[in-house]
């Protein structure tokens, strides 16, 4: 992954559902010059979505239901959590649409909190149910954050409002907070709409 001669600044392993990233994740510490790590839809987790899914997302989830090597995938969140703190120059982290569940995210959040130069963080499409307080604390620890995406993460409106308040207090350079397709109430089938978005914008 690194030969010591080149300073790799960007690593993008996108849509790699058919491959196991364990061997790559174990070597991330060698890429100390990374400023961008994009692992979008890369088989990091095995959490199944149990909520009501909007029609426009059904095809995406069906496409992602490939056979997985459970034992290998179970290790991925822990491996990534172990390596992230060594990437001290990281400015952009994308782990969207990885079937990560709350327990997976509990492993990852403390590691992400250590990335103090992070400017863009993409968590969309993972299940963050019940982690509103932890996500609020996460963004409070990332003062340079400019872009934060939690699109379709099963965060209820109350949690989104708390996160918005934390972003406002601790992230002065924020330009985008994407929280679309989250439920108004925990476990509900009613999605955040214009009225609720206005409440968030007023935070």
mmCIF file of C-alpha atoms in Angstrom:
data_model
loop_
_atom_site.group_PDB
_atom_site.id
_atom_site.type_symbol
_atom_site.label_atom_id
_atom_site.label_comp_id
_atom_site.label_asym_id
_atom_site.label_seq_id
_atom_site.Cartn_x
_atom_site.Cartn_y
_atom_site.Cartn_z
ATOM 1 C CA UNK A 1 0.000 0.000 0.000
ATOM 2 C CA UNK A 2 2.960 2.296 0.501
ATOM 3 C CA UNK A 3 6.587 1.906 -0.622
ATOM 4 C CA UNK A 4 7.965 4.736 1.464
ATOM 5 C CA UNK A 5 8.986 6.723 -1.603
ATOM 6 C CA UNK A 6 5.703 8.387 -2.512
ATOM 7 C CA UNK A 7 3.614 10.558 -0.228
ATOM 8 C CA UNK A 8 0.099 9.309 -0.957
ATOM 9 C CA UNK A 9 -2.436 12.013 -0.095
ATOM 10 C CA UNK A 10 -5.662 10.474 -1.419
ATOM 11 C CA UNK A 11 -6.994 6.938 -1.127
ATOM 12 C CA UNK A 12 -10.334 6.134 -2.744
ATOM 13 C CA UNK A 13 -11.692 2.597 -2.512
ATOM 14 C CA UNK A 14 -15.278 3.144 -3.603
ATOM 15 C CA UNK A 15 -17.938 0.488 -4.353
ATOM 16 C CA UNK A 16 -15.717 -2.428 -3.393
ATOM 17 C CA UNK A 17 -18.500 -4.697 -2.065
ATOM 18 C CA UNK A 18 -16.977 -7.775 -3.683
ATOM 19 C CA UNK A 19 -13.640 -7.431 -1.918
ATOM 20 C CA UNK A 20 -12.443 -7.655 1.666
ATOM 21 C CA UNK A 21 -10.537 -4.566 2.778
ATOM 22 C CA UNK A 22 -8.956 -6.083 5.870
ATOM 23 C CA UNK A 23 -5.451 -6.214 4.433
ATOM 24 C CA UNK A 24 -5.726 -2.590 3.284
ATOM 25 C CA UNK A 25 -7.101 -1.317 6.587
ATOM 26 C CA UNK A 26 -4.273 -2.972 8.506
ATOM 27 C CA UNK A 27 -1.731 -0.889 6.564
ATOM 28 C CA UNK A 28 -3.370 2.534 6.713
ATOM 29 C CA UNK A 29 -0.884 3.715 9.333
ATOM 30 C CA UNK A 30 1.774 3.656 6.597
ATOM 31 C CA UNK A 31 -0.091 6.438 4.775
ATOM 32 C CA UNK A 32 0.638 9.173 7.280
ATOM 33 C CA UNK A 33 0.342 11.870 4.593
ATOM 34 C CA UNK A 34 -3.261 11.043 3.690
ATOM 35 C CA UNK A 35 -5.589 14.023 3.502
ATOM 36 C CA UNK A 36 -8.533 12.108 1.982
ATOM 37 C CA UNK A 37 -9.807 8.605 2.741
ATOM 38 C CA UNK A 38 -12.883 7.556 0.771
ATOM 39 C CA UNK A 39 -14.336 4.148 1.617
ATOM 40 C CA UNK A 40 -17.844 4.806 0.340
ATOM 41 C CA UNK A 41 -19.893 1.603 -0.019
ATOM 42 C CA UNK A 42 -16.912 -0.628 0.684
ATOM 43 C CA UNK A 43 -18.235 -3.535 2.783
ATOM 44 C CA UNK A 44 -17.130 -2.229 6.166
ATOM 45 C CA UNK A 45 -20.216 -3.503 7.980
ATOM 46 C CA UNK A 46 -22.943 -6.132 7.919
ATOM 47 C CA UNK A 47 -25.783 -4.299 9.658
ATOM 48 C CA UNK A 48 -29.191 -4.863 8.041
ATOM 49 C CA UNK A 49 -31.529 -1.920 7.565
ATOM 50 C CA UNK A 50 -34.759 -2.617 9.449
ATOM 51 C CA UNK A 51 -36.536 0.687 8.895
ATOM 52 C CA UNK A 52 -39.092 1.711 6.287
ATOM 53 C CA UNK A 53 -37.041 2.502 3.193
ATOM 54 C CA UNK A 54 -38.074 5.240 0.730
ATOM 55 C CA UNK A 55 -38.771 3.864 -2.747
ATOM 56 C CA UNK A 56 -35.839 5.675 -4.302
ATOM 57 C CA UNK A 57 -33.427 3.825 -1.996
ATOM 58 C CA UNK A 58 -34.839 0.317 -2.360
ATOM 59 C CA UNK A 59 -32.852 -0.512 -5.477
ATOM 60 C CA UNK A 60 -29.627 0.682 -3.863
ATOM 61 C CA UNK A 61 -30.103 -1.569 -0.845
ATOM 62 C CA UNK A 62 -31.043 -4.566 -2.997
ATOM 63 C CA UNK A 63 -27.896 -4.070 -5.052
ATOM 64 C CA UNK A 64 -25.784 -4.024 -1.894
ATOM 65 C CA UNK A 65 -27.155 -7.293 -0.491
ATOM 66 C CA UNK A 66 -24.260 -9.395 -1.781
ATOM 67 C CA UNK A 67 -22.836 -12.441 -0.036
ATOM 68 C CA UNK A 68 -20.439 -11.348 2.667
ATOM 69 C CA UNK A 69 -17.631 -13.098 4.500
ATOM 70 C CA UNK A 70 -19.067 -12.402 7.931
ATOM 71 C CA UNK A 71 -15.959 -13.151 9.975
ATOM 72 C CA UNK A 72 -13.830 -10.816 7.880
ATOM 73 C CA UNK A 73 -16.352 -7.978 7.765
ATOM 74 C CA UNK A 74 -16.922 -8.108 11.506
ATOM 75 C CA UNK A 75 -13.292 -7.078 11.943
ATOM 76 C CA UNK A 76 -13.427 -4.082 9.601
ATOM 77 C CA UNK A 77 -14.860 -1.375 11.917
ATOM 78 C CA UNK A 78 -12.349 -2.273 14.624
ATOM 79 C CA UNK A 79 -9.456 -2.312 12.166
ATOM 80 C CA UNK A 80 -10.407 1.083 10.793
ATOM 81 C CA UNK A 81 -10.872 2.516 14.296
ATOM 82 C CA UNK A 82 -7.391 1.344 15.236
ATOM 83 C CA UNK A 83 -5.744 2.958 12.204
ATOM 84 C CA UNK A 84 -7.594 6.287 11.941
ATOM 85 C CA UNK A 85 -5.772 8.127 14.769
ATOM 86 C CA UNK A 86 -2.477 7.713 12.891
ATOM 87 C CA UNK A 87 -3.891 9.721 9.950
ATOM 88 C CA UNK A 88 -3.317 13.064 11.643
ATOM 89 C CA UNK A 89 -3.406 15.094 8.394
ATOM 90 C CA UNK A 90 -6.780 13.746 7.260
ATOM 91 C CA UNK A 91 -9.171 16.439 6.038
ATOM 92 C CA UNK A 92 -11.835 14.313 4.349
ATOM 93 C CA UNK A 93 -13.284 10.998 5.540
ATOM 94 C CA UNK A 94 -16.046 9.168 3.654
ATOM 95 C CA UNK A 95 -17.540 5.994 5.146
ATOM 96 C CA UNK A 96 -21.053 6.379 3.715
ATOM 97 C CA UNK A 97 -23.298 3.441 2.736
ATOM 98 C CA UNK A 98 -21.263 0.771 4.491
ATOM 99 C CA UNK A 99 -24.013 -1.100 6.386
ATOM 100 C CA UNK A 100 -22.501 0.136 9.640
ATOM 101 C CA UNK A 101 -24.776 -0.152 12.656
ATOM 102 C CA UNK A 102 -24.775 1.579 16.061
ATOM 103 C CA UNK A 103 -22.303 -0.884 17.573
ATOM 104 C CA UNK A 104 -19.922 -0.435 14.647
ATOM 105 C CA UNK A 105 -20.129 3.332 14.984
ATOM 106 C CA UNK A 106 -19.421 3.156 18.712
ATOM 107 C CA UNK A 107 -16.055 1.675 17.774
ATOM 108 C CA UNK A 108 -15.357 4.328 15.161
ATOM 109 C CA UNK A 109 -16.520 7.549 16.823
ATOM 110 C CA UNK A 110 -13.690 7.843 19.403
ATOM 111 C CA UNK A 111 -11.161 7.382 16.604
ATOM 112 C CA UNK A 112 -12.818 9.992 14.375
ATOM 113 C CA UNK A 113 -12.841 12.456 17.276
ATOM 114 C CA UNK A 114 -9.032 12.431 17.205
ATOM 115 C CA UNK A 115 -8.899 13.750 13.625
ATOM 116 C CA UNK A 116 -8.696 17.408 14.602
ATOM 117 C CA UNK A 117 -7.961 18.690 11.068
ATOM 118 C CA UNK A 118 -11.027 16.989 9.567
ATOM 119 C CA UNK A 119 -13.018 19.331 7.307
ATOM 120 C CA UNK A 120 -15.409 16.917 5.580
ATOM 121 C CA UNK A 121 -17.128 13.922 7.177
ATOM 122 C CA UNK A 122 -19.614 11.683 5.360
ATOM 123 C CA UNK A 123 -21.582 9.147 7.441
ATOM 124 C CA UNK A 124 -24.708 8.880 5.272
ATOM 125 C CA UNK A 125 -26.537 5.597 4.752
ATOM 126 C CA UNK A 126 -25.341 3.991 7.999
ATOM 127 C CA UNK A 127 -27.583 3.318 11.010
ATOM 128 C CA UNK A 128 -26.865 5.825 13.786
ATOM 129 C CA UNK A 129 -30.003 4.966 15.786
ATOM 130 C CA UNK A 130 -29.767 6.173 19.365
ATOM 131 C CA UNK A 131 -26.405 7.878 18.831
ATOM 132 C CA UNK A 132 -27.599 11.476 18.657
ATOM 133 C CA UNK A 133 -25.725 12.503 21.812
ATOM 134 C CA UNK A 134 -22.535 10.823 20.616
ATOM 135 C CA UNK A 135 -22.752 12.499 17.192
ATOM 136 C CA UNK A 136 -23.270 15.901 18.859
ATOM 137 C CA UNK A 137 -20.130 15.271 20.920
ATOM 138 C CA UNK A 138 -18.280 14.145 17.794
ATOM 139 C CA UNK A 139 -18.859 17.364 15.848
ATOM 140 C CA UNK A 140 -18.011 19.399 18.963
ATOM 141 C CA UNK A 141 -14.550 17.805 18.835
ATOM 142 C CA UNK A 142 -13.989 18.743 15.165
ATOM 143 C CA UNK A 143 -13.719 22.559 15.060
ATOM 144 C CA UNK A 144 -12.524 22.705 11.440
ATOM 145 C CA UNK A 145 -15.533 20.832 10.053
ATOM 146 C CA UNK A 146 -17.000 22.410 6.897
ATOM 147 C CA UNK A 147 -19.134 19.592 5.447
ATOM 148 C CA UNK A 148 -21.075 17.065 7.534
ATOM 149 C CA UNK A 149 -23.445 14.517 6.012
ATOM 150 C CA UNK A 150 -25.799 12.218 7.933
ATOM 151 C CA UNK A 151 -28.303 11.612 5.127
ATOM 152 C CA UNK A 152 -30.579 8.611 5.913
ATOM 153 C CA UNK A 153 -28.971 7.651 9.221
ATOM 154 C CA UNK A 154 -32.063 6.970 11.382
ATOM 155 C CA UNK A 155 -31.492 10.057 13.508
ATOM 156 C CA UNK A 156 -34.759 11.582 14.729
ATOM 157 C CA UNK A 157 -35.580 15.279 14.540
ATOM 158 C CA UNK A 158 -34.739 15.891 18.202
ATOM 159 C CA UNK A 159 -31.277 14.421 17.645
ATOM 160 C CA UNK A 160 -30.787 16.405 14.432
ATOM 161 C CA UNK A 161 -31.649 19.610 16.316
ATOM 162 C CA UNK A 162 -29.072 18.803 19.000
ATOM 163 C CA UNK A 163 -26.441 18.067 16.357
ATOM 164 C CA UNK A 164 -27.253 21.320 14.542
ATOM 165 C CA UNK A 165 -26.834 23.244 17.799
ATOM 166 C CA UNK A 166 -23.466 21.591 18.426
ATOM 167 C CA UNK A 167 -22.327 22.382 14.881
ATOM 168 C CA UNK A 168 -23.328 26.003 15.302
ATOM 169 C CA UNK A 169 -21.405 26.329 18.554
ATOM 170 C CA UNK A 170 -18.242 24.472 17.633
ATOM 171 C CA UNK A 171 -17.836 24.537 13.824
ATOM 172 C CA UNK A 172 -17.716 28.178 12.669
ATOM 173 C CA UNK A 173 -16.617 27.300 9.117
ATOM 174 C CA UNK A 174 -19.485 24.870 8.415
ATOM 175 C CA UNK A 175 -20.996 25.310 4.931
ATOM 176 C CA UNK A 176 -23.106 22.143 4.559
ATOM 177 C CA UNK A 177 -25.094 19.995 6.990
ATOM 178 C CA UNK A 178 -26.977 17.291 5.070
ATOM 179 C CA UNK A 179 -29.582 15.550 7.248
ATOM 180 C CA UNK A 180 -32.240 14.602 4.683
ATOM 181 C CA UNK A 181 -34.306 11.398 4.888
ATOM 182 C CA UNK A 182 -34.184 11.013 8.644
ATOM 183 C CA UNK A 183 -37.389 10.282 10.600
ATOM 184 C CA UNK A 184 -39.287 12.924 12.557
ATOM 185 C CA UNK A 185 -39.661 10.453 15.414
ATOM 186 C CA UNK A 186 -37.498 7.478 16.327
ATOM 187 C CA UNK A 187 -38.720 4.407 14.458
ATOM 188 C CA UNK A 188 -41.353 6.405 12.589
ATOM 189 C CA UNK A 189 -42.142 6.384 8.880
ATOM 190 C CA UNK A 190 -42.640 10.141 8.555
ATOM 191 C CA UNK A 191 -39.565 11.866 7.156
ATOM 192 C CA UNK A 192 -38.159 15.284 7.968
ATOM 193 C CA UNK A 193 -39.782 17.798 5.612
ATOM 194 C CA UNK A 194 -39.723 21.522 4.914
ATOM 195 C CA UNK A 195 -41.222 22.516 8.258
ATOM 196 C CA UNK A 196 -38.714 20.445 10.229
ATOM 197 C CA UNK A 197 -35.829 21.682 8.055
ATOM 198 C CA UNK A 198 -36.791 25.226 8.948
ATOM 199 C CA UNK A 199 -36.536 24.339 12.641
ATOM 200 C CA UNK A 200 -33.047 22.948 12.103
ATOM 201 C CA UNK A 201 -31.960 26.029 10.149
ATOM 202 C CA UNK A 202 -33.081 28.216 13.041
ATOM 203 C CA UNK A 203 -30.783 26.422 15.465
#
